[in-house]
Protein backbone atom coordinates (compact mmCIF):
# COMPACT_ATOMS: atom_id res chain seq x y z
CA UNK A 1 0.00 0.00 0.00
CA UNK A 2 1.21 3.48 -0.78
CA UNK A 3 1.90 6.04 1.78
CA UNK A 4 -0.56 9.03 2.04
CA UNK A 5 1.31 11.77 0.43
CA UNK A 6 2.52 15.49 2.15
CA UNK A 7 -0.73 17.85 2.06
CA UNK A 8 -0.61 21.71 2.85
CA UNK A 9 -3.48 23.81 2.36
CA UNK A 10 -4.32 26.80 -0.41
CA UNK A 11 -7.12 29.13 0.76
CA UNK A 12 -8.48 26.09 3.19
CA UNK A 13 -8.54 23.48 0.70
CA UNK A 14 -5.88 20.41 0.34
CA UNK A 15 -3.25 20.01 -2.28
CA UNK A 16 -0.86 16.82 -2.04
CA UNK A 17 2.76 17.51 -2.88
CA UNK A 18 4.29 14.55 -4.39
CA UNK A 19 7.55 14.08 -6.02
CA UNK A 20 5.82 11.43 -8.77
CA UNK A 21 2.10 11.85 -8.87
CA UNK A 22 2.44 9.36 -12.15
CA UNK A 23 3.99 6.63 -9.99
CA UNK A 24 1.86 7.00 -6.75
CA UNK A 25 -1.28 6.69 -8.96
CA UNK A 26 -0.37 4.01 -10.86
CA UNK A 27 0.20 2.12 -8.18
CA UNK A 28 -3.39 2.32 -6.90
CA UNK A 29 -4.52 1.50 -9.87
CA UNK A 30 -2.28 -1.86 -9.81
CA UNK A 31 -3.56 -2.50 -6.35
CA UNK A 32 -7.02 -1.71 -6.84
CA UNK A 33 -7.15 0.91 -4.19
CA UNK A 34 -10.14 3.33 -5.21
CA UNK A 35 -9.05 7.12 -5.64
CA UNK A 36 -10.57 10.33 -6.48
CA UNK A 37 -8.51 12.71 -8.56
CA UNK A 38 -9.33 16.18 -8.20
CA UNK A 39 -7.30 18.53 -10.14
CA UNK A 40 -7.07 22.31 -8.50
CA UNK A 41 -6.82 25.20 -10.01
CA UNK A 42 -7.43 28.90 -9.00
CA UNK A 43 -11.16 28.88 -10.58
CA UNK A 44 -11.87 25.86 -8.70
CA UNK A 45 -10.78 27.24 -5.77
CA UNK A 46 -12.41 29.98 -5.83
CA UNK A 47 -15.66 28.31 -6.48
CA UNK A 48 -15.16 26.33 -3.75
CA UNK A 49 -15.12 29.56 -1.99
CA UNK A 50 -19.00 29.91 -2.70
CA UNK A 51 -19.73 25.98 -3.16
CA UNK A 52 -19.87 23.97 0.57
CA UNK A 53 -20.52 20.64 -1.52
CA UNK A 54 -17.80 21.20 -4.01
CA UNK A 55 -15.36 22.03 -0.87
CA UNK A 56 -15.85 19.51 0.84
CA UNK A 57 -15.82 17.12 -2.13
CA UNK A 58 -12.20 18.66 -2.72
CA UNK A 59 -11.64 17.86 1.11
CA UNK A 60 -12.03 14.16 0.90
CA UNK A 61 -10.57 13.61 -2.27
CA UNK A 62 -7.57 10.59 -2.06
CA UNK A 63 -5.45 12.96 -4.53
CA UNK A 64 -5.77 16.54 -5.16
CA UNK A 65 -2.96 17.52 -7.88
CA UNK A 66 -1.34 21.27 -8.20
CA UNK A 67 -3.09 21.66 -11.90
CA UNK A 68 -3.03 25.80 -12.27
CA UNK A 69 -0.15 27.57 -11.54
CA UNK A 70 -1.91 29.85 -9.51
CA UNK A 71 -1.79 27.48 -7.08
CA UNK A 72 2.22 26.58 -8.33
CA UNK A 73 2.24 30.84 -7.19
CA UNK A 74 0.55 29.92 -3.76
CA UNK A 75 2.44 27.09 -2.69
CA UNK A 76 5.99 29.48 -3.62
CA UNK A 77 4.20 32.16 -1.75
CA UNK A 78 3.93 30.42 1.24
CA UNK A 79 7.43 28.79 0.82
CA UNK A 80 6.66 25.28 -0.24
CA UNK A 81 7.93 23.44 -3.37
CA UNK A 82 5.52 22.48 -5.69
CA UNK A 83 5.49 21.40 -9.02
CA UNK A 84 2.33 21.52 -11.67
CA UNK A 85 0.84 19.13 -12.80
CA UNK A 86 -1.62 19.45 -15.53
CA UNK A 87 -4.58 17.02 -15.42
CA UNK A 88 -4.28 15.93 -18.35
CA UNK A 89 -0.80 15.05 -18.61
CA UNK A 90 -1.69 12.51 -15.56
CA UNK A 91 -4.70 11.40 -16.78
CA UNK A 92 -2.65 10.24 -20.17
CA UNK A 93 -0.11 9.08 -18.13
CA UNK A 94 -2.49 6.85 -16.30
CA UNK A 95 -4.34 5.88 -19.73
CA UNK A 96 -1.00 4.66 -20.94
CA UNK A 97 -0.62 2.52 -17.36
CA UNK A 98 -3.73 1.08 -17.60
CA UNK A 99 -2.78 0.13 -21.36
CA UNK A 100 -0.20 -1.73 -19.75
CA UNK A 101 -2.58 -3.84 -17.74
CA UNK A 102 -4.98 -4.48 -20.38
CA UNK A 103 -8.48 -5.95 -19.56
CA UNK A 104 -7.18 -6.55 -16.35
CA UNK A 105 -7.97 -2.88 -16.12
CA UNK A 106 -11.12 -1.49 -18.21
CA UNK A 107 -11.31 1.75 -19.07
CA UNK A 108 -14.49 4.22 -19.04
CA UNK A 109 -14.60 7.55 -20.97
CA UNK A 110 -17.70 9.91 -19.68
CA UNK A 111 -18.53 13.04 -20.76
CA UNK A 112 -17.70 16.11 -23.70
CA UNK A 113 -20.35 16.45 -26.31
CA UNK A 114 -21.99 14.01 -28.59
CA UNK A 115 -19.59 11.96 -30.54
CA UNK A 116 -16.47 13.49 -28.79
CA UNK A 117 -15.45 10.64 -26.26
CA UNK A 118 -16.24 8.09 -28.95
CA UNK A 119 -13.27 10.37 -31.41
CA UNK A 120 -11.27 10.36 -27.98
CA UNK A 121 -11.47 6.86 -27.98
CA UNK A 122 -10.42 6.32 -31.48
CA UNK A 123 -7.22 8.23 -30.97
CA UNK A 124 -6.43 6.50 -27.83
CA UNK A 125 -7.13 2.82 -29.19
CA UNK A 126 -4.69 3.47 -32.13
CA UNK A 127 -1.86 4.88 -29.50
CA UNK A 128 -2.09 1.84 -27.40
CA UNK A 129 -4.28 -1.48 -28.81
CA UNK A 130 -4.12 -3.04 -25.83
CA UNK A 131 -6.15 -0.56 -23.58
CA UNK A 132 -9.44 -1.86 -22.64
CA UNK A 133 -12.20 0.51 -23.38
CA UNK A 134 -15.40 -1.09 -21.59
CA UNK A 135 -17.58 1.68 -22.35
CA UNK A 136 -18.03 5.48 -23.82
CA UNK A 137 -20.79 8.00 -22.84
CA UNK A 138 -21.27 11.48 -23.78
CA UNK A 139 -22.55 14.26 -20.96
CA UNK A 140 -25.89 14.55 -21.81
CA UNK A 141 -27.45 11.69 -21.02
CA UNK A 142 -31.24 11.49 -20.65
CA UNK A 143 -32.30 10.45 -17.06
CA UNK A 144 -33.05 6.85 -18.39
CA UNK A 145 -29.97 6.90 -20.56
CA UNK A 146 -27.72 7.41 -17.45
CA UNK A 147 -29.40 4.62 -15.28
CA UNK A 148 -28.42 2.53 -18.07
CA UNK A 149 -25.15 4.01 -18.02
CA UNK A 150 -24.49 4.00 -14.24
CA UNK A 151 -25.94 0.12 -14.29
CA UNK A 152 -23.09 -0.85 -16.98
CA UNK A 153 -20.39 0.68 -14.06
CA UNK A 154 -21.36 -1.53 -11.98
CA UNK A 155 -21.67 -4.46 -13.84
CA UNK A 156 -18.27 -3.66 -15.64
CA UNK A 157 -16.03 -2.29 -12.61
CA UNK A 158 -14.01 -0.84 -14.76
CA UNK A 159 -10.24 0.30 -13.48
CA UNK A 160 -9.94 3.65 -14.78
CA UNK A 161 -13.03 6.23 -15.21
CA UNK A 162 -12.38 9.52 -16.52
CA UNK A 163 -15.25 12.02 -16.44
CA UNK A 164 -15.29 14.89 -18.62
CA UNK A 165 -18.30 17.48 -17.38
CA UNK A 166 -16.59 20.43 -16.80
CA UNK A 167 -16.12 21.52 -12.96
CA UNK A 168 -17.90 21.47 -10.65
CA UNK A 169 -20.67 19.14 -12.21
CA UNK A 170 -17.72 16.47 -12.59
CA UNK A 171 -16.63 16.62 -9.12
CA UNK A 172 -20.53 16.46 -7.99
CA UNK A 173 -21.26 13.47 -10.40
CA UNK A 174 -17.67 11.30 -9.04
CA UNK A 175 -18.95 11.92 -5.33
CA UNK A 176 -22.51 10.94 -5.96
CA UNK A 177 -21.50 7.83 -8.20
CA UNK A 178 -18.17 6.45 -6.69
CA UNK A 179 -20.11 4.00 -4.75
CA UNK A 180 -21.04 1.45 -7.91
CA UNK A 181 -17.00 0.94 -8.33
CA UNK A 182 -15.11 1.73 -5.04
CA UNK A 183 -12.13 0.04 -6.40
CA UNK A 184 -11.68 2.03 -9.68
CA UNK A 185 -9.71 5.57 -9.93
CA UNK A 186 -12.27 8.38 -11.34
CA UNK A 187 -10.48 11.66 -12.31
CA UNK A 188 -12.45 14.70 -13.43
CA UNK A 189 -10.83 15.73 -16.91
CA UNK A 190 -12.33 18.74 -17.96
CA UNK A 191 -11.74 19.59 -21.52
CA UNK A 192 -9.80 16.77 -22.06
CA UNK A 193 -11.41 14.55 -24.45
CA UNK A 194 -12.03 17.84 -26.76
CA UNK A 195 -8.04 17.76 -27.27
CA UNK A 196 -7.50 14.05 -27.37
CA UNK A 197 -10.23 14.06 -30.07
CA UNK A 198 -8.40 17.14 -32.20
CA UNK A 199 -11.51 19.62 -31.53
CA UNK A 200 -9.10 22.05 -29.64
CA UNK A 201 -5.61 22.02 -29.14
CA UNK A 202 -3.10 22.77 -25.62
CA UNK A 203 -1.23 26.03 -25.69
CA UNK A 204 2.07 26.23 -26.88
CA UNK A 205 5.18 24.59 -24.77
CA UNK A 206 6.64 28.09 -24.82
CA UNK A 207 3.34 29.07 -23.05
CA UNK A 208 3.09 26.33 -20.49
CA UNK A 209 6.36 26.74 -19.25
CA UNK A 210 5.70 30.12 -18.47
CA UNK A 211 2.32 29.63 -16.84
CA UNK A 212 0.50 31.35 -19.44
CA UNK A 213 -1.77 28.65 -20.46
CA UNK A 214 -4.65 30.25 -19.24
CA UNK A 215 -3.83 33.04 -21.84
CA UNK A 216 -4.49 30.32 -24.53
CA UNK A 217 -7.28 28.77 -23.17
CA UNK A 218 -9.28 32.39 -23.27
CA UNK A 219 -8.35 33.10 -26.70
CA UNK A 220 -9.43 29.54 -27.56
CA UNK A 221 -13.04 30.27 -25.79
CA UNK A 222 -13.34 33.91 -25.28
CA UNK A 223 -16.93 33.17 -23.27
CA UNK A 224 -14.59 31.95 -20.66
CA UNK A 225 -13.67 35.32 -19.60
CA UNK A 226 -16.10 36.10 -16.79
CA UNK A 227 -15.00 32.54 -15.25
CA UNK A 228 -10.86 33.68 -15.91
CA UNK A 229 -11.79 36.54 -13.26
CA UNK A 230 -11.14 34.21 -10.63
CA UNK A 231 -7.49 34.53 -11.29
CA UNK A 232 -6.92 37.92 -9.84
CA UNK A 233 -9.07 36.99 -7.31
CA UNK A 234 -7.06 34.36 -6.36
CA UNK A 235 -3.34 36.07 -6.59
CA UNK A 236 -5.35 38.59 -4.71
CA UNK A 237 -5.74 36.13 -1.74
CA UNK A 238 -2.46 34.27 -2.09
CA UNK A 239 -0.82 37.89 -1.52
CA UNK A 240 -3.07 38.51 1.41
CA UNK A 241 -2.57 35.25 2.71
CA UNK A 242 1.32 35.73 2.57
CA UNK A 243 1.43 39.06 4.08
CA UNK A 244 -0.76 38.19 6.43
């Protein structure tokens, strides 16, 4: 069994600081220990701010990953080392570990629009044959449809679940649902089966590295602006909180 990794707080909530988060993942997923992935970043945490159940989801969560580096800025703020970790870069990382176990470990893609997860799919089959896909859904499931869904987890207990429904509603849905596979990991991916599928792309490398994605992500969806407020709100806070 692998230790419980180092945890220090930003604004109240828990981030785990980790050395490998690729490694200590993967080897829940060997053992069949059930985790929840949640992967912060300064608009989550500031919803959190204003969202008890989404908190306190974020509290009991087995890993909670440094995704935004607004929270990379908190954590040097307060004088901790920290590296990011972009959710998607673990949630590939832990595609390509499952591949290695094969349909020893079944795989479950939830959520993006109509047809998106199934072009997700696609791209991931042809990168690694040997995954296991047990099942694809999109997020917008009928009531009936998602019964059906839900009744296929737990028939299937798959090994890997990856639910794409945008924060917080992915968060909500893993907490409500984890029950019907307690042994599988479930990590809320965002956006991520958009860019697996070639609908959007990531920013730049040049832009990663210096913490600029964000930048990219608003010229990719302008709408996003009102949400990309939380940033300054946040550095706002992390400032406060180190002064104080």
């Amino acid at each position: 069994m692998v230790e419980a990794p180092k945890q220090f707080s930003v604004l109240g909530l828990p981030i785990h600081l980790l050395d490998d988060y690729d490694h200590w993942l993967g080897t829940r997923l060997l053992q069949r220990v059930g985790s929840h992935v949640v992967t912060l970043n300064a608009e989550m945490a500031i919803q959190a701010e204003h969202n008890d159940a989404l908190a306190g989801i974020i509290r009991k969560a087995d890993l909670v990953i440094p995704d935004g580096s607004g929270v990379i800025l908190y954590l040097w703020l307060q004088g901790q080392r920290g590296r990011r970790c972009p959710g998607i870069e673990l949630a590939e990382s832990v595609l390509r570990q499952a591949g290695e176990l094969g349909k020893s470990c079944p795989v479950v893609f939830y959520g993006g629009s109509p047809g998106v997860a199934q072009k997700a799919r696609q791209v991931w089959q042809d990168k690694l044959p040997e995954l296991a896909i047990a099942g694809i859904e999109h997020g917008y499931l009928s009531p009936e449809e998602e019964q059906k869904f839900k009744q296929m987890l737990k028939d299937q207990q798959p090994g890997l679940i990856l639910v794409g429904l945008g924060v917080p509603r992915q968060e909500l849905w893993i907490a409500q649902n984890r029950h019907l596979c307690p042994q599988a990991t479930w990590i809320g991916v965002g956006g991520s089966f958009d860019i697996w599928a070639g609908i959007k792309t990531r920013a730049p490398v040049w832009l990663r590295e210096n913490h600029l994605e964000w930048l990219y992500r608003l010229y990719q969806e302008p709408w996003r602006w009102r949400r990309m407020m939380a940033l300054p709100q946040f550095a706002l806070k992390a400032i406060g909180q180190r002064l104080a």
